[in-house]
C-alpha atoms as one frame of an Amber mdcrd trajectory, in Angstrom:
protein
   8.236  -2.648   0.517   6.450  -0.647  -2.228   8.985   1.973  -3.414   9.416
   3.604  -6.693  12.220   2.257  -8.838  14.209   4.440 -11.244  15.860   2.856
 -14.151  19.503   3.445 -15.170  20.478   4.793 -18.635  21.655   1.341 -19.560
  18.274  -0.204 -18.477  16.499   2.630 -20.545  18.376   1.647 -23.800  17.817
  -2.040 -23.226  14.097  -1.473 -22.702  13.835   0.647 -25.947  15.000  -2.286
 -28.216  13.839  -5.559 -26.522  10.360  -7.151 -26.188   8.388  -4.963 -23.679
   6.912  -7.767 -21.383  10.320  -9.552 -21.208  12.091  -6.437 -20.268   9.343
  -5.317 -17.761   9.570  -8.621 -15.963  13.317  -8.638 -15.940  13.629  -5.125
 -14.509  10.703  -5.451 -12.089   8.684  -2.488 -13.596   5.244  -2.428 -15.287
   4.913  -2.715 -19.096   3.571   0.820 -19.270   7.050   2.138 -18.056   8.737
   0.220 -20.937   5.978   1.544 -23.374   6.557   5.116 -22.339  10.351   4.641
 -22.792   9.925   3.151 -26.235   7.608   6.075 -27.232  10.020   8.634 -25.983
  12.828   6.861 -27.878  10.800   7.004 -31.122  10.108  10.711 -30.741  13.360
  12.052 -29.351  15.839   9.406 -30.161  17.036   9.219 -26.497  15.604   7.661
 -23.349  17.380   9.916 -20.785  15.291  11.613 -18.189  14.431  15.201 -19.159
  13.942  17.990 -16.720  10.389  18.132 -15.345   8.311  21.056 -14.414   7.071
  21.340 -10.880   8.097  22.594  -7.536  11.567  21.690  -6.348  11.826  19.428
  -3.467  11.598  20.930   0.014  13.266  18.151   1.876  16.789  16.838   1.351
  18.016  13.283   2.087  18.832  14.027   5.743  15.293  15.399   6.173  13.877
  12.208   4.495  15.954   9.937   6.931  14.757  12.055   9.929  11.200  11.920
   8.883  11.246   8.161   8.404  12.752   7.550  11.875  10.373  10.134  13.420
   7.283   8.535  11.817   8.259   5.051  12.996   8.868   6.269  16.552   6.005
   8.638  16.916   3.116   7.120  15.201   0.501   9.810  16.288   2.516  12.966
  15.702   0.757  15.933  14.332   2.380  17.146  11.046   1.707  18.410   7.603
  -0.533  15.583   6.023   0.481  15.878   2.404   4.259  16.064   2.906   4.027
  13.143   5.308   1.940  11.041   2.912   4.194  11.700   0.189   7.319  10.801
   2.116   5.776   7.674   3.748   4.759   6.513   0.343   8.303   6.946  -0.819
   9.473   4.782   2.060   6.838   2.122   1.426   4.903   2.858   4.582   1.088
   3.401   4.897  -0.108   6.800   6.115  -3.134   5.326   7.729  -4.454   5.365
  11.288  -4.990   2.083  13.183  -8.459   0.794  13.450 -10.215   2.109  16.626
 -12.633  -0.434  18.126 -14.615  -0.479  21.378 -12.837  -2.601  24.023 -14.382
  -5.929  24.815 -16.330  -6.134  28.086 -15.103  -8.875  30.598 -18.296 -10.932
  29.486 -17.337 -10.734  25.882 -13.838 -11.861  26.603 -15.160 -14.753  28.771
 -17.499 -15.862  25.989 -14.776 -15.685  23.303 -12.363 -17.756  25.458 -15.189
 -20.295  26.218 -16.027 -20.608  22.509 -12.272 -21.121  21.648 -11.772 -23.749
  24.280 -14.947 -25.681  23.183 -13.769 -25.644  19.501 -10.054 -26.025  19.779
 -10.205 -29.875  18.953 -12.535 -29.506  16.130 -11.435 -30.765  12.654 -11.944
 -28.819   9.493 -14.788 -31.113   8.522 -16.609 -30.389  11.734 -16.341 -26.633
  11.186 -17.705 -27.034   7.620 -20.667 -29.014   8.651 -21.531 -27.078  11.801
 -24.855 -25.122  11.378 -24.282 -21.394  12.193 -27.392 -19.402  13.072 -28.231
 -16.957  10.411 -27.156 -13.405  10.835 -30.286 -11.085  11.119 -30.443  -8.640
   8.157 -29.345  -5.042   8.856 -31.992  -2.385   9.440 -32.542  -0.067   6.495
 -31.041   3.421   6.983 -33.497   6.157   6.994 -32.795   8.934   4.583 -32.677
  12.488   5.995 -32.806  14.027   2.538 -36.197  12.623   1.640
């Protein structure tokens, strides 16, 4: 899961005095996080989080929980894109649509099944030495602009 991790005050102080790469590895954060904390410690003498500018959060923890559950149950719901992307990122989920492909015809399915049945007993060596016909080059795209 790809979620953002916040350091405790104790972890902030340890990171300010120890070797950056060792601390980063131990805490599971990037070295840039440790470098920023060290720079903050040099300039302010502290590594505590300071108030940040920006808009206050619109959603509370209950809203976050509801949104996560809703997003997992209703994959195609129409909602505010940016808020959803932000929250899904926070939960470690991807805000992407599934790949849409043209369904296979019965003939294609039959051909695929036949190929798989013909090659199921092949060894890796047979797959490596088998000559595959060359793929024809793609047609060049015509430019509309000129």
